[in-house]
Amino acid sequence: MADAVSLKNQGNDAFKQKDWSGAIDYYTKAIEVNDKEPSFYTNRAQANIKLEAYGYAIADASKAIEIDPNFAKAYYRRAVANTLILKHSDAIHDWKAVVRKNPADKVAKAQYEACQKMVKRDAFLKAIEIADAPSAAVGLDLENMIVEDSYDGVRLKDEMTQEFLDDMTERFKTGKKLHRKYVFQIILAVKDLVYAEATMVETEVAPDHMLTVCGDTHGQYFDLLEIFRLNGFPSQKHGYLFNGDFVDRGSWSTEIALLLYAYKMMYPKFFFLNRGNHETDDMNRMYGFEGECKAKYNERVFKLFSESFSALPLATLIGSKYLTLHGGLFSDDAITLDDIRKLNRHNQRQPGQAGLMMEMLWTDPQTMPGRGPSKRGVGLQFGPDVTKRFCEKNGLEAVIRSHEVRMEGYEVEHDGRCITVFSAPKYCDSTENKGAYINIESDYKLQFNKFDAVPHPDIKPMAYANNSMMSMM
């Protein structure tokens, strides 16, 4: 037991240094020495929560409960993990157990009450869901919407201009907003553009052109600008593909979404946007984007963004060599590129808990062959053999995906056939990772580039998320 406690203490030290993976290694070694101590599992659960491995956290908490059914911290960890993957109906039972065991715990009581509200809200939203609900644009008279003389920004007419883009970029740096008319105008224009695109966009890189693939940006506006500063701004010869998760967590999500949308307006044939798992209503309600839209603009802006997110393509095929999608591969080896081409994403606005769309947005690679349960608690994991079969069957060199923090900003896995790129350095101000982006020229060689986080104004991540979420992060 002394050896196990020593390993646990080393894990605690690593955790304090924000070395979540190192902490997990020590907690795992402690468990190998003594697998009957529940606190080792709850400590590892907390480190897994930090790594967004919520499925693993739930498994660890459940094991701790199996060892000691009265261990309140284990119920707390499992409740947090289920809440963070939006499984409120599962979380509520554990919050109730924590309150019952520790009736004086005000934080747990507040979480239980918040979870009750979420369960009721989810039921209400499901009850009023209408398949063909009218657009939030109905009744929006942009033509007659007045931009007041006091507005100090560049005016936008029918077409996006470089002058407007430059002004917008600077406005956002200094905390200024766009006029709501222009916000509506940009969202509606891009919604129409992306709606008309295929579910899997197919593009080539012409001679003397370059395409840059970026991963998650998660509302880290100043780090997005750092990519452009280092790598060049979008142009007709320098295209960009942003591979989902533009929003949530970071507190400049509206700024990122609007800037990316403005570039899509400017260069519709050279600037591409794939949908991520955070371009969905349930994630936006929990992780801050809905609250940010309401705080900076209004609820209608969020609803229009939601409609535009559901219109986004789910994948981009680059030069018939690289399938680029946010999450990863599938539960069935029979799935091909043609199945993605045939998928009518407009019939299903939200990805749900199963099916092709969900898997494209949520799955992750694993080192072991075959398929396994998701460490996130949503979707699944796929091994190198799955990737190899998919690439060979579809004539691909590799799959490029995002969706996960990588400490160097990117990682090449599965014998070079699965590449993860993540473009939010120092993620949530709490993980000491680099960001990365991939440049692809007409020879289709992948050029990996890493970059560090840059300073930003003193606004914390998750500033617009609900208060109960903040206390769990």
Short mmCIF file of C-alpha atoms in Angstrom, two decimals:
data_model
loop_
_atom_site.label_atom_id
_atom_site.label_comp_id
_atom_site.label_asym_id
_atom_site.label_seq_id
_atom_site.Cartn_x
_atom_site.Cartn_y
_atom_site.Cartn_z
CA MET A 1 0.00 0.00 0.00
CA ALA A 2 2.86 2.40 0.72
CA ASP A 3 4.24 1.88 -2.79
CA ALA A 4 0.82 2.47 -4.30
CA VAL A 5 0.28 5.66 -2.28
CA SER A 6 3.69 6.92 -3.39
CA LEU A 7 2.68 6.41 -7.03
CA LYS A 8 -0.66 8.13 -6.39
CA ASN A 9 1.16 11.10 -4.86
CA GLN A 10 3.40 11.34 -7.93
CA GLY A 11 0.23 11.33 -9.99
CA ASN A 12 -1.15 14.16 -7.88
CA ASP A 13 2.05 16.16 -8.49
CA ALA A 14 1.76 15.61 -12.24
CA PHE A 15 -1.90 16.65 -12.09
CA LYS A 16 -0.96 19.91 -10.34
CA GLN A 17 1.49 20.56 -13.19
CA LYS A 18 -1.39 20.03 -15.67
CA ASP A 19 0.33 16.94 -17.01
CA TRP A 20 -2.89 14.98 -17.28
CA SER A 21 -1.41 12.07 -19.25
CA GLY A 22 1.50 11.75 -16.82
CA ALA A 23 -0.94 11.74 -13.91
CA ILE A 24 -2.93 8.95 -15.53
CA ASP A 25 0.25 6.89 -15.94
CA TYR A 26 1.04 7.18 -12.23
CA TYR A 27 -2.54 6.45 -11.13
CA THR A 28 -2.56 3.40 -13.43
CA LYS A 29 0.67 2.14 -11.85
CA ALA A 30 -0.83 2.66 -8.40
CA ILE A 31 -3.86 0.59 -9.44
CA GLU A 32 -1.56 -2.16 -10.75
CA VAL A 33 0.04 -2.32 -7.30
CA ASN A 34 -3.24 -2.13 -5.38
CA ASP A 35 -6.51 -2.39 -7.32
CA LYS A 36 -8.75 -2.24 -4.24
CA GLU A 37 -8.33 1.44 -3.35
CA PRO A 38 -11.24 3.49 -4.82
CA SER A 39 -9.47 6.86 -4.61
CA PHE A 40 -6.92 5.72 -7.21
CA TYR A 41 -9.77 5.28 -9.67
CA THR A 42 -11.46 8.58 -8.85
CA ASN A 43 -8.16 10.41 -9.22
CA ARG A 44 -7.63 8.82 -12.61
CA ALA A 45 -11.22 9.67 -13.50
CA GLN A 46 -10.53 13.34 -12.83
CA ALA A 47 -7.43 13.29 -15.05
CA ASN A 48 -9.47 11.59 -17.78
CA ILE A 49 -12.09 14.31 -17.46
CA LYS A 50 -9.34 16.88 -18.08
CA LEU A 51 -8.40 14.96 -21.24
CA GLU A 52 -12.09 14.82 -22.28
CA ALA A 53 -11.93 11.02 -22.01
CA TYR A 54 -15.31 11.01 -20.32
CA GLY A 55 -16.06 7.38 -21.14
CA TYR A 56 -12.90 6.29 -19.35
CA ALA A 57 -13.79 8.55 -16.42
CA ILE A 58 -17.22 6.93 -16.14
CA ALA A 59 -15.61 3.47 -16.15
CA ASP A 60 -13.14 4.47 -13.42
CA ALA A 61 -15.84 6.01 -11.24
CA SER A 62 -18.01 2.94 -11.69
CA LYS A 63 -15.13 0.70 -10.58
CA ALA A 64 -14.62 2.87 -7.48
CA ILE A 65 -18.33 2.52 -6.67
CA GLU A 66 -18.07 -1.25 -7.12
CA ILE A 67 -15.23 -1.29 -4.54
CA ASP A 68 -16.96 1.12 -2.14
CA PRO A 69 -20.67 1.82 -2.79
CA ASN A 70 -20.58 4.63 -0.20
CA PHE A 71 -17.71 6.59 -1.80
CA ALA A 72 -19.39 9.90 -2.61
CA LYS A 73 -16.51 11.25 -4.72
CA ALA A 74 -16.96 8.37 -7.18
CA TYR A 75 -20.62 9.31 -7.75
CA TYR A 76 -19.52 12.93 -8.14
CA ARG A 77 -16.92 12.06 -10.81
CA ARG A 78 -19.36 9.90 -12.74
CA ALA A 79 -22.02 12.60 -12.56
CA VAL A 80 -19.58 15.21 -13.90
CA ALA A 81 -18.49 12.97 -16.79
CA ASN A 82 -22.05 12.14 -17.80
CA THR A 83 -23.02 15.79 -17.59
CA LEU A 84 -20.13 16.80 -19.84
CA ILE A 85 -21.26 14.38 -22.56
CA LEU A 86 -24.83 15.64 -22.14
CA LYS A 87 -26.18 12.41 -20.64
CA HIS A 88 -28.20 14.32 -18.07
CA SER A 89 -30.68 11.52 -17.41
CA ASP A 90 -27.76 9.31 -16.33
CA ALA A 91 -26.02 12.07 -14.40
CA ILE A 92 -29.06 13.01 -12.34
CA HIS A 93 -29.06 9.71 -10.42
CA ASP A 94 -25.45 10.22 -9.35
CA TRP A 95 -25.99 13.87 -8.38
CA LYS A 96 -28.90 12.69 -6.26
CA ALA A 97 -26.66 10.06 -4.62
CA VAL A 98 -23.99 12.67 -3.81
CA VAL A 99 -26.57 14.97 -2.20
CA ARG A 100 -28.01 12.09 -0.21
CA LYS A 101 -24.59 11.08 1.08
CA ASN A 102 -23.39 14.67 1.70
CA PRO A 103 -26.48 16.81 2.35
CA ALA A 104 -24.33 19.76 3.44
CA ASP A 105 -22.47 19.88 0.10
CA LYS A 106 -23.87 23.07 -1.46
CA VAL A 107 -21.98 22.61 -4.73
CA ALA A 108 -23.39 19.12 -5.26
CA LYS A 109 -26.87 20.34 -4.41
CA ALA A 110 -26.56 23.14 -6.97
CA GLN A 111 -25.34 20.65 -9.59
CA TYR A 112 -28.26 18.34 -8.83
CA GLU A 113 -30.74 21.19 -9.25
CA ALA A 114 -29.04 22.32 -12.46
CA CYS A 115 -29.17 18.76 -13.80
CA GLN A 116 -32.88 18.53 -13.00
CA LYS A 117 -33.43 21.69 -15.06
CA MET A 118 -31.40 20.24 -17.94
CA VAL A 119 -33.43 17.03 -17.95
CA LYS A 120 -36.65 19.04 -18.04
CA ARG A 121 -35.26 21.32 -20.74
CA ASP A 122 -34.17 18.37 -22.89
CA ALA A 123 -37.63 16.83 -22.58
CA PHE A 124 -39.27 20.14 -23.45
CA LEU A 125 -37.07 20.70 -26.51
CA LYS A 126 -37.75 17.18 -27.73
CA ALA A 127 -41.49 17.67 -27.24
CA ILE A 128 -41.63 20.89 -29.27
CA GLU A 129 -39.20 19.72 -31.96
CA ILE A 130 -40.65 20.25 -35.42
CA ALA A 131 -39.09 18.53 -38.41
CA ASP A 132 -39.66 21.45 -40.78
CA ALA A 133 -39.60 24.37 -38.36
CA PRO A 134 -39.60 27.79 -40.02
CA SER A 135 -36.23 29.46 -40.38
CA ALA A 136 -35.17 32.13 -37.91
CA ALA A 137 -34.71 34.29 -41.00
CA VAL A 138 -38.48 34.50 -41.53
CA GLY A 139 -39.54 38.10 -41.00
CA LEU A 140 -35.95 39.38 -41.01
CA ASP A 141 -36.05 42.45 -43.26
CA LEU A 142 -32.38 43.03 -43.93
CA GLU A 143 -33.01 45.42 -46.80
CA ASN A 144 -34.70 47.91 -44.52
CA MET A 145 -32.55 47.34 -41.44
CA ILE A 146 -30.84 50.61 -40.55
CA VAL A 147 -27.14 50.84 -39.78
CA GLU A 148 -26.94 53.86 -37.52
CA ASP A 149 -24.64 56.78 -38.33
CA SER A 150 -22.88 56.13 -35.03
CA TYR A 151 -21.59 52.75 -36.30
CA ASP A 152 -17.86 53.26 -36.80
CA GLY A 153 -17.08 50.27 -38.99
CA VAL A 154 -16.81 49.69 -42.73
CA ARG A 155 -20.17 49.19 -44.43
CA LEU A 156 -20.97 45.90 -46.15
CA LYS A 157 -22.99 45.92 -49.34
CA ASP A 158 -23.95 42.87 -51.38
CA GLU A 159 -20.48 41.40 -51.78
CA MET A 160 -17.75 40.71 -49.22
CA THR A 161 -14.74 43.01 -49.63
CA GLN A 162 -11.18 42.91 -48.37
CA GLU A 163 -11.76 46.31 -46.78
CA PHE A 164 -14.63 44.91 -44.72
CA LEU A 165 -12.61 41.80 -43.78
CA ASP A 166 -9.66 43.88 -42.63
CA ASP A 167 -11.87 46.18 -40.58
CA MET A 168 -13.74 43.23 -39.09
CA THR A 169 -10.48 41.54 -38.07
CA GLU A 170 -9.31 44.67 -36.25
CA ARG A 171 -12.70 45.32 -34.64
CA PHE A 172 -12.71 41.89 -33.09
CA LYS A 173 -9.16 42.36 -31.77
CA THR A 174 -10.30 45.39 -29.80
CA GLY A 175 -13.53 43.87 -28.48
CA LYS A 176 -15.84 45.64 -30.91
CA LYS A 177 -18.80 43.91 -32.54
CA LEU A 178 -20.26 43.95 -36.02
CA HIS A 179 -23.59 45.59 -36.61
CA ARG A 180 -26.33 42.97 -36.35
CA LYS A 181 -27.37 43.61 -39.94
CA TYR A 182 -23.97 42.47 -41.14
CA VAL A 183 -23.98 39.48 -38.80
CA PHE A 184 -27.32 38.34 -40.23
CA GLN A 185 -26.14 39.07 -43.77
CA ILE A 186 -22.94 37.02 -43.42
CA ILE A 187 -24.61 34.02 -41.76
CA LEU A 188 -27.43 33.85 -44.30
CA ALA A 189 -25.06 34.17 -47.26
CA VAL A 190 -22.83 31.37 -46.00
CA LYS A 191 -25.76 29.18 -45.08
CA ASP A 192 -26.84 29.29 -48.72
CA LEU A 193 -23.29 28.66 -49.97
CA VAL A 194 -22.62 25.61 -47.81
CA TYR A 195 -26.13 24.20 -48.22
CA ALA A 196 -25.47 23.98 -51.96
CA GLU A 197 -22.19 22.10 -51.45
CA ALA A 198 -21.95 18.33 -51.43
CA THR A 199 -21.91 16.41 -48.16
CA MET A 200 -18.34 15.52 -49.15
CA VAL A 201 -16.74 18.42 -50.99
CA GLU A 202 -14.14 17.29 -53.53
CA THR A 203 -11.29 19.65 -54.38
CA GLU A 204 -7.91 19.66 -56.11
CA VAL A 205 -4.81 21.74 -55.43
CA ALA A 206 -3.77 23.45 -58.67
CA PRO A 207 -0.13 24.20 -59.58
CA ASP A 208 1.18 27.30 -57.77
CA HIS A 209 -1.69 27.01 -55.26
CA MET A 210 -1.74 25.79 -51.67
CA LEU A 211 -4.42 24.45 -49.34
CA THR A 212 -3.97 24.72 -45.57
CA VAL A 213 -5.84 22.28 -43.33
CA CYS A 214 -6.57 23.51 -39.78
CA GLY A 215 -8.10 21.57 -36.92
CA ASP A 216 -10.17 22.73 -33.94
CA THR A 217 -9.95 26.46 -33.17
CA HIS A 218 -12.56 26.46 -30.35
CA GLY A 219 -13.12 30.19 -30.03
CA GLN A 220 -9.39 31.02 -29.68
CA TYR A 221 -9.55 34.03 -32.00
CA PHE A 222 -6.09 35.41 -31.35
CA ASP A 223 -4.52 32.02 -32.11
CA LEU A 224 -6.47 31.90 -35.37
CA LEU A 225 -4.95 35.24 -36.32
CA GLU A 226 -1.54 33.82 -35.47
CA ILE A 227 -2.07 31.08 -38.08
CA PHE A 228 -2.83 33.73 -40.69
CA ARG A 229 0.14 35.85 -39.59
CA LEU A 230 2.55 32.93 -39.85
CA ASN A 231 1.10 31.18 -42.86
CA GLY A 232 -0.58 33.90 -44.92
CA PHE A 233 -4.16 35.06 -45.19
CA PRO A 234 -6.65 33.26 -47.44
CA SER A 235 -6.61 34.18 -51.11
CA GLN A 236 -7.53 32.69 -54.47
CA LYS A 237 -4.16 30.94 -54.56
CA HIS A 238 -4.05 30.04 -50.88
CA GLY A 239 -7.11 28.15 -49.79
CA TYR A 240 -7.98 27.00 -46.27
CA LEU A 241 -9.99 24.11 -44.88
CA PHE A 242 -11.17 24.40 -41.27
CA ASN A 243 -12.02 20.93 -40.05
CA GLY A 244 -14.78 21.65 -37.52
CA ASP A 245 -15.09 22.82 -33.92
CA PHE A 246 -14.72 26.50 -34.69
CA VAL A 247 -16.78 27.39 -31.63
CA ASP A 248 -17.40 26.59 -27.93
CA ARG A 249 -15.04 26.62 -24.94
CA GLY A 250 -13.00 29.62 -26.07
CA SER A 251 -14.66 32.99 -25.46
CA TRP A 252 -14.27 34.47 -28.96
CA SER A 253 -16.39 31.90 -30.77
CA THR A 254 -18.64 34.43 -32.51
CA GLU A 255 -15.56 36.28 -33.75
CA ILE A 256 -14.05 33.11 -35.20
CA ALA A 257 -17.30 31.94 -36.78
CA LEU A 258 -17.97 35.31 -38.36
CA LEU A 259 -14.42 35.73 -39.67
CA LEU A 260 -14.38 32.24 -41.17
CA TYR A 261 -17.81 32.83 -42.69
CA ALA A 262 -16.66 36.16 -44.13
CA TYR A 263 -13.75 34.40 -45.83
CA LYS A 264 -16.15 31.78 -47.16
CA MET A 265 -18.16 34.62 -48.70
CA MET A 266 -15.01 36.15 -50.16
CA TYR A 267 -13.53 32.92 -51.57
CA PRO A 268 -16.34 30.37 -51.86
CA LYS A 269 -14.35 28.05 -54.15
CA PHE A 270 -11.10 28.21 -52.16
CA PHE A 271 -12.22 28.32 -48.53
CA PHE A 272 -13.83 25.24 -46.99
CA LEU A 273 -15.60 24.48 -43.73
CA ASN A 274 -16.33 21.00 -42.36
CA ARG A 275 -18.81 20.50 -39.55
CA GLY A 276 -17.50 19.36 -36.16
CA ASN A 277 -19.24 17.84 -33.17
CA HIS A 278 -19.37 21.32 -31.61
CA GLU A 279 -21.33 22.75 -34.52
CA THR A 280 -24.42 21.22 -32.93
CA ASP A 281 -27.19 22.60 -30.75
CA ASP A 282 -26.73 20.46 -27.66
CA MET A 283 -22.99 21.14 -27.46
CA ASN A 284 -23.50 24.87 -28.08
CA ARG A 285 -26.00 25.09 -25.23
CA MET A 286 -23.59 23.43 -22.83
CA TYR A 287 -20.17 24.73 -23.88
CA GLY A 288 -20.79 28.43 -24.34
CA PHE A 289 -21.57 29.35 -27.95
CA GLU A 290 -25.30 29.89 -27.39
CA GLY A 291 -24.59 32.05 -24.34
CA GLU A 292 -21.95 34.02 -26.23
CA CYS A 293 -24.30 34.71 -29.15
CA LYS A 294 -26.98 35.96 -26.77
CA ALA A 295 -24.51 38.08 -24.77
CA LYS A 296 -22.88 39.72 -27.79
CA TYR A 297 -25.82 39.80 -30.20
CA ASN A 298 -29.16 38.06 -29.60
CA GLU A 299 -30.92 34.69 -29.64
CA ARG A 300 -31.81 35.01 -33.32
CA VAL A 301 -28.12 35.13 -34.20
CA PHE A 302 -27.62 31.81 -32.44
CA LYS A 303 -30.60 30.25 -34.21
CA LEU A 304 -29.30 31.36 -37.60
CA PHE A 305 -25.84 30.03 -36.79
CA SER A 306 -27.48 26.75 -35.78
CA GLU A 307 -29.23 26.53 -39.14
CA SER A 308 -25.98 27.29 -40.96
CA PHE A 309 -24.06 24.70 -38.93
CA SER A 310 -26.53 22.01 -39.92
CA ALA A 311 -25.97 22.93 -43.58
CA LEU A 312 -22.16 22.50 -43.41
CA PRO A 313 -20.48 19.67 -45.35
CA LEU A 314 -19.29 16.73 -43.28
CA ALA A 315 -16.08 15.96 -45.16
CA THR A 316 -13.68 17.22 -47.81
CA LEU A 317 -11.78 14.95 -50.21
CA ILE A 318 -8.47 16.55 -51.19
CA GLY A 319 -7.05 15.44 -54.52
CA SER A 320 -8.68 11.99 -54.17
CA LYS A 321 -5.88 11.27 -51.67
CA TYR A 322 -6.95 12.60 -48.27
CA LEU A 323 -10.38 12.24 -46.72
CA THR A 324 -10.67 15.09 -44.22
CA LEU A 325 -13.41 14.93 -41.62
CA HIS A 326 -13.70 16.04 -38.02
CA GLY A 327 -13.98 12.77 -36.10
CA GLY A 328 -12.98 9.60 -37.86
CA LEU A 329 -13.98 6.27 -39.35
CA PHE A 330 -16.92 3.98 -39.05
CA SER A 331 -18.42 1.04 -37.18
CA ASP A 332 -18.88 -0.87 -40.45
CA ASP A 333 -16.10 -1.78 -42.91
CA ALA A 334 -18.65 -1.68 -45.71
CA ILE A 335 -18.83 2.16 -45.60
CA THR A 336 -17.18 3.81 -48.61
CA LEU A 337 -16.71 7.31 -49.97
CA ASP A 338 -19.82 6.77 -52.04
CA ASP A 339 -21.85 6.30 -48.86
CA ILE A 340 -20.63 9.71 -47.69
CA ARG A 341 -21.46 11.20 -51.09
CA LYS A 342 -25.00 9.78 -50.90
CA LEU A 343 -25.65 10.92 -47.32
CA ASN A 344 -28.37 13.57 -47.32
CA ARG A 345 -27.27 15.64 -44.34
CA HIS A 346 -30.17 18.06 -44.86
CA ASN A 347 -32.62 15.40 -43.66
CA GLN A 348 -30.95 15.26 -40.25
CA ARG A 349 -30.06 18.59 -38.67
CA GLN A 350 -28.41 17.16 -35.55
CA PRO A 351 -26.14 14.08 -35.50
CA GLY A 352 -27.92 12.17 -32.74
CA GLN A 353 -26.40 9.24 -30.84
CA ALA A 354 -25.89 6.79 -33.72
CA GLY A 355 -25.44 6.61 -37.46
CA LEU A 356 -23.03 7.78 -40.14
CA MET A 357 -23.16 11.48 -39.31
CA MET A 358 -22.51 10.89 -35.61
CA GLU A 359 -19.53 8.67 -36.39
CA MET A 360 -18.04 11.21 -38.81
CA LEU A 361 -18.17 13.86 -36.07
CA TRP A 362 -17.29 11.85 -32.95
CA THR A 363 -15.04 8.79 -33.48
CA ASP A 364 -11.36 8.57 -32.48
CA PRO A 365 -8.37 6.39 -33.39
CA GLN A 366 -6.92 3.80 -31.02
CA THR A 367 -3.60 1.95 -31.06
CA MET A 368 -5.13 -1.53 -30.72
CA PRO A 369 -6.51 -3.30 -33.81
CA GLY A 370 -10.22 -3.53 -34.35
CA ARG A 371 -12.83 -1.29 -32.80
CA GLY A 372 -13.45 -0.40 -29.18
CA PRO A 373 -15.75 1.63 -26.96
CA SER A 374 -15.20 5.35 -27.05
CA LYS A 375 -13.04 6.89 -24.37
CA ARG A 376 -15.41 9.87 -24.68
CA GLY A 377 -18.54 7.87 -23.95
CA VAL A 378 -19.92 8.84 -27.39
CA GLY A 379 -19.23 7.03 -30.64
CA LEU A 380 -16.41 4.48 -30.92
CA GLN A 381 -12.68 4.03 -31.51
CA PHE A 382 -11.05 2.47 -34.58
CA GLY A 383 -7.70 0.75 -34.89
CA PRO A 384 -4.91 0.82 -37.51
CA ASP A 385 -6.34 -2.20 -39.34
CA VAL A 386 -9.67 -0.39 -39.77
CA THR A 387 -7.88 2.65 -41.20
CA LYS A 388 -5.75 0.51 -43.53
CA ARG A 389 -8.77 -1.34 -44.93
CA PHE A 390 -10.71 1.90 -45.45
CA CYS A 391 -7.83 3.65 -47.23
CA GLU A 392 -7.05 0.67 -49.46
CA LYS A 393 -10.69 0.13 -50.35
CA ASN A 394 -11.18 3.80 -51.28
CA GLY A 395 -7.82 4.50 -52.89
CA LEU A 396 -6.74 6.97 -50.21
CA GLU A 397 -3.30 7.80 -48.88
CA ALA A 398 -4.62 8.85 -45.47
CA VAL A 399 -7.47 10.16 -43.38
CA ILE A 400 -6.97 13.63 -41.88
CA ARG A 401 -9.05 14.34 -38.79
CA SER A 402 -9.11 16.66 -35.77
CA HIS A 403 -11.31 16.39 -32.66
CA GLU A 404 -8.51 15.68 -30.13
CA VAL A 405 -5.75 17.68 -28.47
CA ARG A 406 -2.28 16.64 -29.55
CA MET A 407 0.62 17.98 -27.50
CA GLU A 408 2.67 18.78 -30.63
CA GLY A 409 -0.39 20.08 -32.46
CA TYR A 410 -0.54 17.05 -34.75
CA GLU A 411 0.16 13.33 -34.74
CA VAL A 412 0.69 10.78 -37.49
CA GLU A 413 -0.73 7.40 -36.47
CA HIS A 414 -1.80 4.07 -37.95
CA ASP A 415 1.34 3.64 -40.08
CA GLY A 416 0.94 7.10 -41.53
CA ARG A 417 -2.67 6.64 -42.61
CA CYS A 418 -4.41 8.53 -39.80
CA ILE A 419 -3.35 12.12 -39.16
CA THR A 420 -4.75 14.30 -36.38
CA VAL A 421 -4.37 18.08 -36.59
CA PHE A 422 -5.45 20.39 -33.76
CA SER A 423 -5.16 24.18 -34.08
CA ALA A 424 -6.01 25.50 -30.60
CA PRO A 425 -2.67 25.87 -28.75
CA LYS A 426 -2.71 26.00 -24.95
CA TYR A 427 -6.23 24.63 -25.20
CA CYS A 428 -8.64 26.28 -22.79
CA ASP A 429 -5.65 28.03 -21.17
CA SER A 430 -5.00 24.81 -19.26
CA THR A 431 -3.18 22.36 -21.55
CA GLU A 432 0.40 23.05 -22.60
CA ASN A 433 -0.07 21.88 -26.18
CA LYS A 434 1.10 23.45 -29.39
CA GLY A 435 -1.20 24.15 -32.32
CA ALA A 436 -0.60 22.92 -35.86
CA TYR A 437 -1.74 23.23 -39.45
CA ILE A 438 -0.95 21.28 -42.61
CA ASN A 439 0.02 22.84 -45.93
CA ILE A 440 -0.67 20.89 -49.11
CA GLU A 441 0.63 21.96 -52.52
CA SER A 442 -0.01 20.41 -55.94
CA ASP A 443 2.41 17.53 -55.20
CA TYR A 444 0.09 16.54 -52.33
CA LYS A 445 2.93 16.17 -49.84
CA LEU A 446 1.87 17.06 -46.29
CA GLN A 447 3.85 19.91 -44.73
CA PHE A 448 3.32 20.04 -40.96
CA ASN A 449 3.69 23.35 -39.13
CA LYS A 450 3.56 23.92 -35.36
CA PHE A 451 2.90 27.17 -33.52
CA ASP A 452 2.56 28.45 -29.98
CA ALA A 453 -0.32 30.23 -28.31
CA VAL A 454 -0.26 34.02 -28.27
CA PRO A 455 -1.49 36.35 -25.51
CA HIS A 456 -5.15 37.29 -25.41
CA PRO A 457 -7.29 39.69 -23.36
CA ASP A 458 -8.09 38.53 -19.85
CA ILE A 459 -11.31 36.70 -20.60
CA LYS A 460 -11.34 33.10 -19.43
CA PRO A 461 -12.44 30.10 -21.48
CA MET A 462 -16.06 29.10 -20.97
CA ALA A 463 -16.94 32.66 -19.94
CA TYR A 464 -20.34 32.32 -21.61
CA ALA A 465 -21.13 28.77 -20.50
CA ASN A 466 -23.66 28.18 -17.75
CA ASN A 467 -22.36 28.56 -14.20
CA SER A 468 -22.80 24.90 -13.32
CA MET A 469 -20.58 23.93 -16.23
CA MET A 470 -17.88 26.38 -15.12
CA SER A 471 -17.64 24.80 -11.69
CA MET A 472 -16.97 21.38 -13.23
CA MET A 473 -14.18 22.44 -15.61
#
